[in-house]
Amino acid sequence: MDEARKNEMEEGVKTIDVTPLKKWNRFLSFLADYFLTFIFGLLLFHLGAFPLGSVATKAPERYDQYLSSVKERDYVLYGNNLLFFDERSSNKNPESFTVNLDYTCKQYIGYYLGETEESREIFKNYYTSLAKNKQNYISVYKGLKAKLDFFDIGETTFTLKEEYKSEFSALFTPGDEMSSKGYKDYESFQNEFFLRSYTVMLSDIQKDDLTYNGVSYKANQKIVSDYKRFADVLVIASALISYFISSMAVSLLLPIITSHQKTLGNLVLRYERVDTASLSIYQKKKVPLLFIYYFAMNASCILFIPWGNVGFNELFSLPMLLPLSVVALALSLVSLAFLLFDPFNRDLMDRLSFTVMVSQSSMADIYRAKGYDF
């Protein structure tokens, strides 16, 4: 320390104002690390974790077996007249199941309009001819009576009400279209009655089994269900691994190897994290603790890491990832609340680690006040 600085310190203590980052800048610091973690995780998932996991678990071979079992399973439904396809525009394959189910609903309603044969009344066909359980057939209609009112229901006979016959007849009249009310009623009929009843029927088949030419529905459905569980586990494990590695790179490894313990986001934005007691760069021994905070705060992005491999809507049906992301999001919102009301613009992470975020220029002022070069 030179003579001039010694004299200055003898004359009095020099004070400086240390200004924490503004609330927006502190939030920007969080966003920077959040999106960098997400982007790296996304790349790791698609370029590393998921492809390697697929090879290691022989996923392509399992997928081929899955497709074969789906065809065999649906073959049982087609063979027993429980699922129909339009021979003019569709084939019996896994991709067309939803289309064929829609066509089956149309064929089913056609029976009550006098447009299709009795075999299209799939519930009567299954419960009375195949399952030999007429009582369950009756319960299909009477069980939903409280919520739906499409049929006139007798003891053992069911008739579509005249108003719906009039509305739905356009389905079988070339050049005619249903009214807006007709479309709404048909959609309600399809979703609330037909698909719900069809799902109950499939559950019954899964329980008691159904065969056609020696092919078992239950055995093939088990292979299909096992594959879906396997696919979910593969996606979830790949996403977790990708997020963990990405988070480590951004929030642990880089702070350890850099001189000022900066995360990648703070390195880009030129922000510093300092200890509130000593106003010095926080020690390296705190890096693992801060990594835990970063890992927890940023985990809400994990739900979207499989995006591209999994459809957007399907992301929200993945077990484990959704609840984990929701908990992390709630934690982030709590942290944001701390940031909004803290006089020094500290979020939950800052308060728990006894640190505060400042700009690089403010850090330089602190060091110069202490007599060091920055």
Coordinates of C-alpha atoms in Angstrom, one line a residue:
M1 CA 0.0 0.0 0.0
D2 CA 1.6 3.4 -1.0
E3 CA 2.2 6.3 1.3
A4 CA -0.7 8.4 0.0
R5 CA -3.2 5.7 0.7
K6 CA -1.8 5.3 4.2
N7 CA -2.3 8.9 4.9
E8 CA -5.8 8.8 3.4
M9 CA -6.8 5.9 5.8
E10 CA -5.2 7.7 8.8
E11 CA -7.4 10.8 8.1
G12 CA -10.6 8.8 8.1
V13 CA -12.4 5.8 6.9
K14 CA -13.5 6.0 3.3
T15 CA -17.0 4.9 2.6
I16 CA -18.8 4.0 -0.6
D17 CA -22.4 3.3 -1.6
V18 CA -22.9 -0.3 -2.7
T19 CA -25.9 -0.5 -5.0
P20 CA -27.4 -4.0 -5.5
L21 CA -28.8 -4.9 -8.9
K22 CA -32.1 -3.4 -9.7
K23 CA -35.1 -5.8 -9.4
W24 CA -35.3 -6.2 -13.2
N25 CA -31.6 -6.9 -13.5
R26 CA -31.7 -9.4 -10.7
F27 CA -34.6 -11.1 -12.4
L28 CA -32.7 -11.0 -15.7
S29 CA -29.8 -12.8 -14.0
F30 CA -32.2 -15.6 -13.1
L31 CA -33.7 -15.8 -16.6
A32 CA -30.3 -16.0 -18.2
D33 CA -29.2 -19.0 -16.2
Y34 CA -32.7 -20.5 -16.5
F35 CA -32.8 -20.4 -20.3
L36 CA -29.1 -21.3 -20.8
T37 CA -29.8 -24.4 -18.6
F38 CA -32.9 -25.2 -20.6
I39 CA -31.2 -24.8 -24.0
F40 CA -28.2 -26.9 -23.0
G41 CA -30.6 -29.5 -21.5
L42 CA -32.6 -29.6 -24.7
L43 CA -29.5 -30.1 -26.9
L44 CA -28.2 -32.8 -24.5
F45 CA -31.5 -34.7 -24.6
H46 CA -31.8 -34.7 -28.4
L47 CA -28.1 -35.2 -29.3
G48 CA -27.0 -37.4 -26.4
A49 CA -29.1 -38.8 -23.6
F50 CA -32.1 -40.0 -25.5
P51 CA -30.3 -41.4 -28.6
L52 CA -27.8 -43.2 -26.4
G53 CA -30.5 -44.4 -24.0
S54 CA -32.5 -45.7 -27.0
V55 CA -29.5 -47.7 -28.3
A56 CA -28.7 -49.1 -24.8
T57 CA -32.2 -50.3 -24.2
K58 CA -32.9 -51.5 -27.7
A59 CA -35.8 -49.1 -28.1
P60 CA -36.2 -49.5 -31.9
E61 CA -36.7 -53.3 -31.5
R62 CA -39.2 -52.7 -28.8
Y63 CA -41.0 -50.2 -30.9
D64 CA -41.3 -52.6 -33.8
Q65 CA -42.8 -55.2 -31.4
Y66 CA -45.1 -52.5 -30.1
L67 CA -46.4 -51.7 -33.6
S68 CA -46.9 -55.4 -34.3
S69 CA -48.9 -55.8 -31.0
V70 CA -51.1 -52.8 -31.8
K71 CA -52.0 -54.3 -35.1
E72 CA -52.7 -57.7 -33.5
R73 CA -54.7 -56.1 -30.8
D74 CA -56.8 -54.1 -33.2
Y75 CA -57.2 -57.1 -35.5
V76 CA -59.2 -58.8 -32.6
L77 CA -61.5 -55.8 -32.5
Y78 CA -62.0 -55.7 -36.3
G79 CA -62.6 -59.4 -36.4
N80 CA -65.2 -59.3 -33.7
N81 CA -67.1 -56.3 -35.3
L82 CA -66.2 -54.0 -32.5
L83 CA -64.2 -51.6 -34.7
F84 CA -64.8 -50.7 -38.3
F85 CA -62.9 -48.9 -41.0
D86 CA -63.9 -47.2 -44.2
E87 CA -62.5 -49.4 -46.9
R88 CA -62.6 -46.5 -49.3
S89 CA -60.2 -44.3 -47.4
S90 CA -58.5 -46.1 -44.5
N91 CA -56.5 -49.2 -43.6
K92 CA -56.4 -51.4 -40.5
N93 CA -53.1 -50.0 -38.9
P94 CA -52.2 -48.3 -35.7
E95 CA -52.1 -44.8 -37.2
S96 CA -55.8 -45.0 -38.3
F97 CA -57.3 -46.2 -34.9
T98 CA -58.6 -42.8 -34.0
V99 CA -60.0 -42.2 -37.5
N100 CA -61.6 -45.7 -37.5
L101 CA -63.1 -45.1 -34.0
D102 CA -64.7 -42.0 -35.3
Y103 CA -66.0 -44.0 -38.3
T104 CA -67.3 -46.7 -35.9
C105 CA -69.3 -44.1 -34.0
K106 CA -70.9 -43.0 -37.2
Q107 CA -71.7 -46.6 -38.1
Y108 CA -73.1 -47.1 -34.6
I109 CA -75.4 -44.1 -34.8
G110 CA -76.4 -45.3 -38.3
Y111 CA -77.9 -48.4 -36.8
Y112 CA -80.4 -46.3 -34.8
L113 CA -81.1 -44.3 -37.9
G114 CA -81.9 -47.4 -40.0
E115 CA -78.9 -46.8 -42.2
T116 CA -76.5 -49.6 -41.1
E117 CA -76.9 -53.3 -40.2
E118 CA -77.3 -54.6 -36.6
S119 CA -73.7 -55.7 -36.4
R120 CA -72.8 -51.9 -36.1
E121 CA -74.5 -51.9 -32.7
I122 CA -71.2 -52.8 -31.1
F123 CA -72.3 -52.7 -27.5
K124 CA -75.1 -55.2 -28.1
N125 CA -72.7 -57.3 -30.2
Y126 CA -70.1 -57.4 -27.5
Y127 CA -72.2 -57.8 -24.3
T128 CA -74.9 -60.1 -25.6
S129 CA -73.1 -62.2 -28.3
L130 CA -69.5 -62.2 -27.1
A131 CA -69.4 -61.6 -23.4
K132 CA -72.8 -63.2 -22.8
N133 CA -73.7 -60.5 -20.2
K134 CA -77.0 -58.8 -21.2
Q135 CA -77.2 -57.0 -17.9
N136 CA -74.0 -55.1 -18.7
Y137 CA -75.4 -54.2 -22.1
I138 CA -78.5 -52.7 -20.4
S139 CA -76.3 -50.8 -17.9
V140 CA -74.4 -49.1 -20.8
Y141 CA -77.6 -47.1 -21.5
K142 CA -79.2 -47.0 -18.1
G143 CA -76.0 -46.2 -16.3
L144 CA -75.6 -42.9 -18.1
K145 CA -79.3 -42.0 -18.0
A146 CA -78.8 -39.4 -15.3
K147 CA -76.3 -37.4 -17.3
L148 CA -77.4 -38.1 -20.9
D149 CA -80.8 -38.1 -22.5
F150 CA -80.2 -39.3 -26.1
F151 CA -82.3 -42.5 -25.9
D152 CA -85.8 -43.5 -25.1
I153 CA -85.1 -46.4 -22.7
G154 CA -87.4 -49.4 -22.2
E155 CA -86.8 -52.5 -20.1
T156 CA -84.5 -54.1 -22.7
T157 CA -84.9 -51.9 -25.8
F158 CA -83.3 -48.5 -26.6
T159 CA -84.3 -46.1 -29.3
L160 CA -82.6 -42.8 -30.3
K161 CA -84.9 -39.9 -29.7
E162 CA -86.6 -38.3 -32.7
E163 CA -85.0 -34.9 -32.3
Y164 CA -81.5 -36.6 -32.5
K165 CA -82.6 -38.8 -35.4
S166 CA -83.6 -35.6 -37.3
E167 CA -80.3 -33.9 -36.4
F168 CA -78.0 -36.8 -37.1
S169 CA -79.7 -38.0 -40.3
A170 CA -77.5 -35.5 -42.3
L171 CA -74.5 -37.8 -41.6
F172 CA -76.0 -40.2 -44.2
T173 CA -77.6 -37.8 -46.6
P174 CA -75.2 -36.8 -49.4
G175 CA -74.9 -33.0 -49.8
D176 CA -76.6 -32.3 -46.5
E177 CA -75.0 -30.9 -43.4
M178 CA -75.9 -30.9 -39.7
S179 CA -77.0 -27.6 -38.1
S180 CA -74.7 -26.0 -35.6
K181 CA -76.9 -27.5 -32.8
G182 CA -76.7 -30.8 -34.5
Y183 CA -72.9 -30.7 -34.6
K184 CA -72.8 -29.7 -30.9
D185 CA -75.2 -32.6 -30.0
Y186 CA -73.3 -35.1 -32.1
E187 CA -70.0 -34.1 -30.5
S188 CA -71.6 -34.4 -27.0
F189 CA -73.0 -37.8 -28.0
Q190 CA -69.6 -39.0 -29.3
N191 CA -67.6 -37.8 -26.3
E192 CA -69.9 -38.2 -23.4
F193 CA -71.7 -41.4 -24.4
F194 CA -70.0 -43.4 -27.2
L195 CA -66.3 -42.9 -26.3
R196 CA -67.0 -43.4 -22.5
S197 CA -69.0 -46.5 -23.2
Y198 CA -66.3 -47.8 -25.6
T199 CA -63.6 -47.2 -23.0
V200 CA -65.7 -49.2 -20.4
M201 CA -66.1 -52.0 -23.0
L202 CA -62.3 -52.1 -23.7
S203 CA -61.7 -52.3 -19.9
D204 CA -64.0 -55.3 -19.8
I205 CA -62.2 -56.9 -22.7
Q206 CA -58.8 -56.3 -21.0
K207 CA -60.1 -58.0 -17.9
D208 CA -61.8 -61.1 -19.4
D209 CA -59.9 -61.2 -22.7
L210 CA -61.2 -61.6 -26.3
T211 CA -59.7 -63.6 -29.1
Y212 CA -60.0 -63.9 -32.9
N213 CA -58.4 -66.6 -34.9
G214 CA -56.2 -67.5 -31.9
V215 CA -55.0 -63.9 -31.4
S216 CA -55.5 -62.5 -27.8
Y217 CA -56.5 -58.9 -27.2
K218 CA -55.3 -59.1 -23.6
A219 CA -51.8 -60.5 -24.4
N220 CA -51.1 -57.9 -27.1
Q221 CA -52.5 -55.0 -25.0
K222 CA -50.1 -56.0 -22.2
I223 CA -47.2 -55.6 -24.6
V224 CA -48.6 -52.2 -25.8
S225 CA -49.0 -51.0 -22.2
D226 CA -45.5 -52.3 -21.2
Y227 CA -43.9 -50.4 -24.1
K228 CA -45.7 -47.2 -23.2
R229 CA -44.4 -47.4 -19.7
F230 CA -40.9 -48.2 -21.0
A231 CA -41.1 -45.2 -23.4
D232 CA -42.2 -42.9 -20.6
V233 CA -39.3 -44.1 -18.4
L234 CA -36.8 -43.6 -21.2
V235 CA -38.0 -40.1 -21.9
I236 CA -38.1 -39.2 -18.2
A237 CA -34.6 -40.6 -17.4
S238 CA -33.1 -38.9 -20.4
A239 CA -34.7 -35.6 -19.5
L240 CA -33.5 -35.8 -15.9
I241 CA -29.9 -36.8 -16.9
S242 CA -29.8 -33.9 -19.5
Y243 CA -31.1 -31.4 -17.0
F244 CA -28.6 -32.5 -14.3
I245 CA -25.6 -32.3 -16.7
S246 CA -26.8 -29.0 -18.1
S247 CA -27.4 -27.5 -14.6
M248 CA -24.0 -28.7 -13.4
A249 CA -22.2 -27.1 -16.4
V250 CA -24.0 -23.7 -16.0
S251 CA -24.2 -23.5 -12.2
L252 CA -21.5 -25.7 -10.7
L253 CA -18.5 -26.4 -13.0
L254 CA -18.2 -22.9 -14.4
P255 CA -18.4 -21.2 -11.0
I256 CA -15.7 -23.5 -9.7
I257 CA -13.2 -23.0 -12.5
T258 CA -13.8 -19.2 -12.9
S259 CA -12.0 -16.8 -10.6
H260 CA -15.1 -14.9 -9.4
Q261 CA -17.4 -18.0 -9.1
K262 CA -19.8 -16.8 -11.8
T263 CA -22.5 -18.9 -13.4
L264 CA -22.7 -18.7 -17.2
G265 CA -25.5 -16.2 -17.1
N266 CA -23.7 -13.9 -14.8
L267 CA -20.6 -14.2 -16.8
V268 CA -22.4 -13.0 -19.9
L269 CA -24.3 -10.2 -18.1
R270 CA -21.1 -9.2 -16.1
Y271 CA -22.9 -9.5 -12.7
E272 CA -21.2 -10.4 -9.4
R273 CA -22.4 -12.2 -6.4
V274 CA -20.9 -10.9 -3.1
D275 CA -21.1 -11.9 0.5
T276 CA -23.3 -9.5 2.4
A277 CA -21.0 -9.5 5.5
S278 CA -17.6 -9.0 3.9
L279 CA -18.6 -7.4 0.6
S280 CA -16.2 -9.8 -1.1
I281 CA -16.7 -12.4 -3.8
Y282 CA -18.5 -15.3 -2.1
Q283 CA -16.2 -18.3 -1.4
K284 CA -15.8 -21.3 -3.6
K285 CA -17.0 -23.5 -0.8
K286 CA -20.4 -22.0 -1.1
V287 CA -20.7 -23.0 -4.8
P288 CA -22.1 -26.4 -4.2
L289 CA -24.8 -24.9 -1.9
L290 CA -25.7 -22.3 -4.5
F291 CA -25.8 -25.1 -7.1
I292 CA -28.5 -26.8 -5.1
Y293 CA -30.5 -23.6 -5.1
Y294 CA -30.0 -23.1 -8.8
F295 CA -30.9 -26.8 -9.5
A296 CA -34.2 -26.4 -7.6
M297 CA -35.1 -23.0 -8.9
N298 CA -34.6 -23.9 -12.6
A299 CA -36.2 -27.3 -12.5
S300 CA -39.5 -26.1 -13.9
C301 CA -37.9 -26.2 -17.4
I302 CA -37.4 -29.9 -17.1
L303 CA -40.9 -30.6 -18.4
F304 CA -40.1 -29.1 -21.8
I305 CA -36.7 -30.7 -22.3
P306 CA -38.2 -33.7 -24.2
W307 CA -40.1 -31.3 -26.5
G308 CA -39.7 -32.3 -30.1
N309 CA -39.4 -36.0 -29.2
V310 CA -42.7 -35.8 -27.4
G311 CA -45.7 -33.7 -28.6
F312 CA -46.4 -30.5 -26.6
N313 CA -49.7 -31.8 -25.2
E314 CA -48.2 -35.1 -24.3
L315 CA -45.5 -33.4 -22.2
F316 CA -48.1 -32.7 -19.6
S317 CA -49.0 -36.3 -19.3
L318 CA -45.5 -37.5 -18.5
P319 CA -45.4 -38.9 -14.9
M320 CA -42.9 -37.3 -12.5
L321 CA -41.8 -34.5 -14.8
L322 CA -45.0 -32.5 -14.4
P323 CA -45.2 -32.6 -10.6
L324 CA -41.4 -31.9 -10.4
S325 CA -41.8 -28.8 -12.7
V326 CA -44.9 -27.6 -10.8
V327 CA -43.1 -27.7 -7.4
A328 CA -40.0 -25.9 -8.9
L329 CA -42.3 -23.3 -10.5
A330 CA -44.0 -22.7 -7.1
L331 CA -40.5 -22.3 -5.5
S332 CA -39.5 -19.8 -8.2
L333 CA -42.6 -17.8 -7.6
V334 CA -41.9 -17.7 -3.9
S335 CA -38.4 -16.5 -4.7
L336 CA -39.8 -13.8 -7.0
A337 CA -42.0 -12.6 -4.1
F338 CA -38.9 -12.2 -2.0
L339 CA -37.2 -10.3 -4.8
L340 CA -40.2 -7.9 -5.2
F341 CA -40.4 -7.0 -1.5
D342 CA -36.7 -7.2 -0.4
P343 CA -35.2 -3.7 0.0
F344 CA -31.9 -5.0 -1.3
N345 CA -33.5 -6.8 -4.3
R346 CA -32.5 -10.2 -3.1
D347 CA -34.5 -13.3 -4.0
L348 CA -34.9 -16.4 -1.9
M349 CA -31.6 -17.9 -3.1
D350 CA -29.7 -14.7 -2.1
R351 CA -31.2 -14.5 1.3
L352 CA -30.5 -18.2 2.1
S353 CA -26.9 -17.9 0.9
F354 CA -26.3 -14.5 2.6
T355 CA -25.3 -12.9 -0.7
V356 CA -26.3 -10.0 -2.9
M357 CA -26.0 -9.4 -6.6
V358 CA -24.2 -6.3 -7.8
S359 CA -22.9 -5.1 -11.2
Q360 CA -19.2 -5.5 -12.1
S361 CA -18.7 -1.8 -11.9
S362 CA -20.0 -1.7 -8.3
M363 CA -17.7 -4.6 -7.5
A364 CA -14.8 -2.6 -8.9
D365 CA -15.7 0.3 -6.6
I366 CA -15.7 -2.1 -3.6
Y367 CA -12.3 -3.4 -4.4
R368 CA -10.8 0.0 -5.0
A369 CA -12.2 1.2 -1.7
K370 CA -10.4 -1.8 -0.1
G371 CA -7.2 -0.8 -1.7
Y372 CA -7.1 -3.6 -4.3
D373 CA -7.0 -3.6 -8.0
F374 CA -10.0 -5.1 -9.8

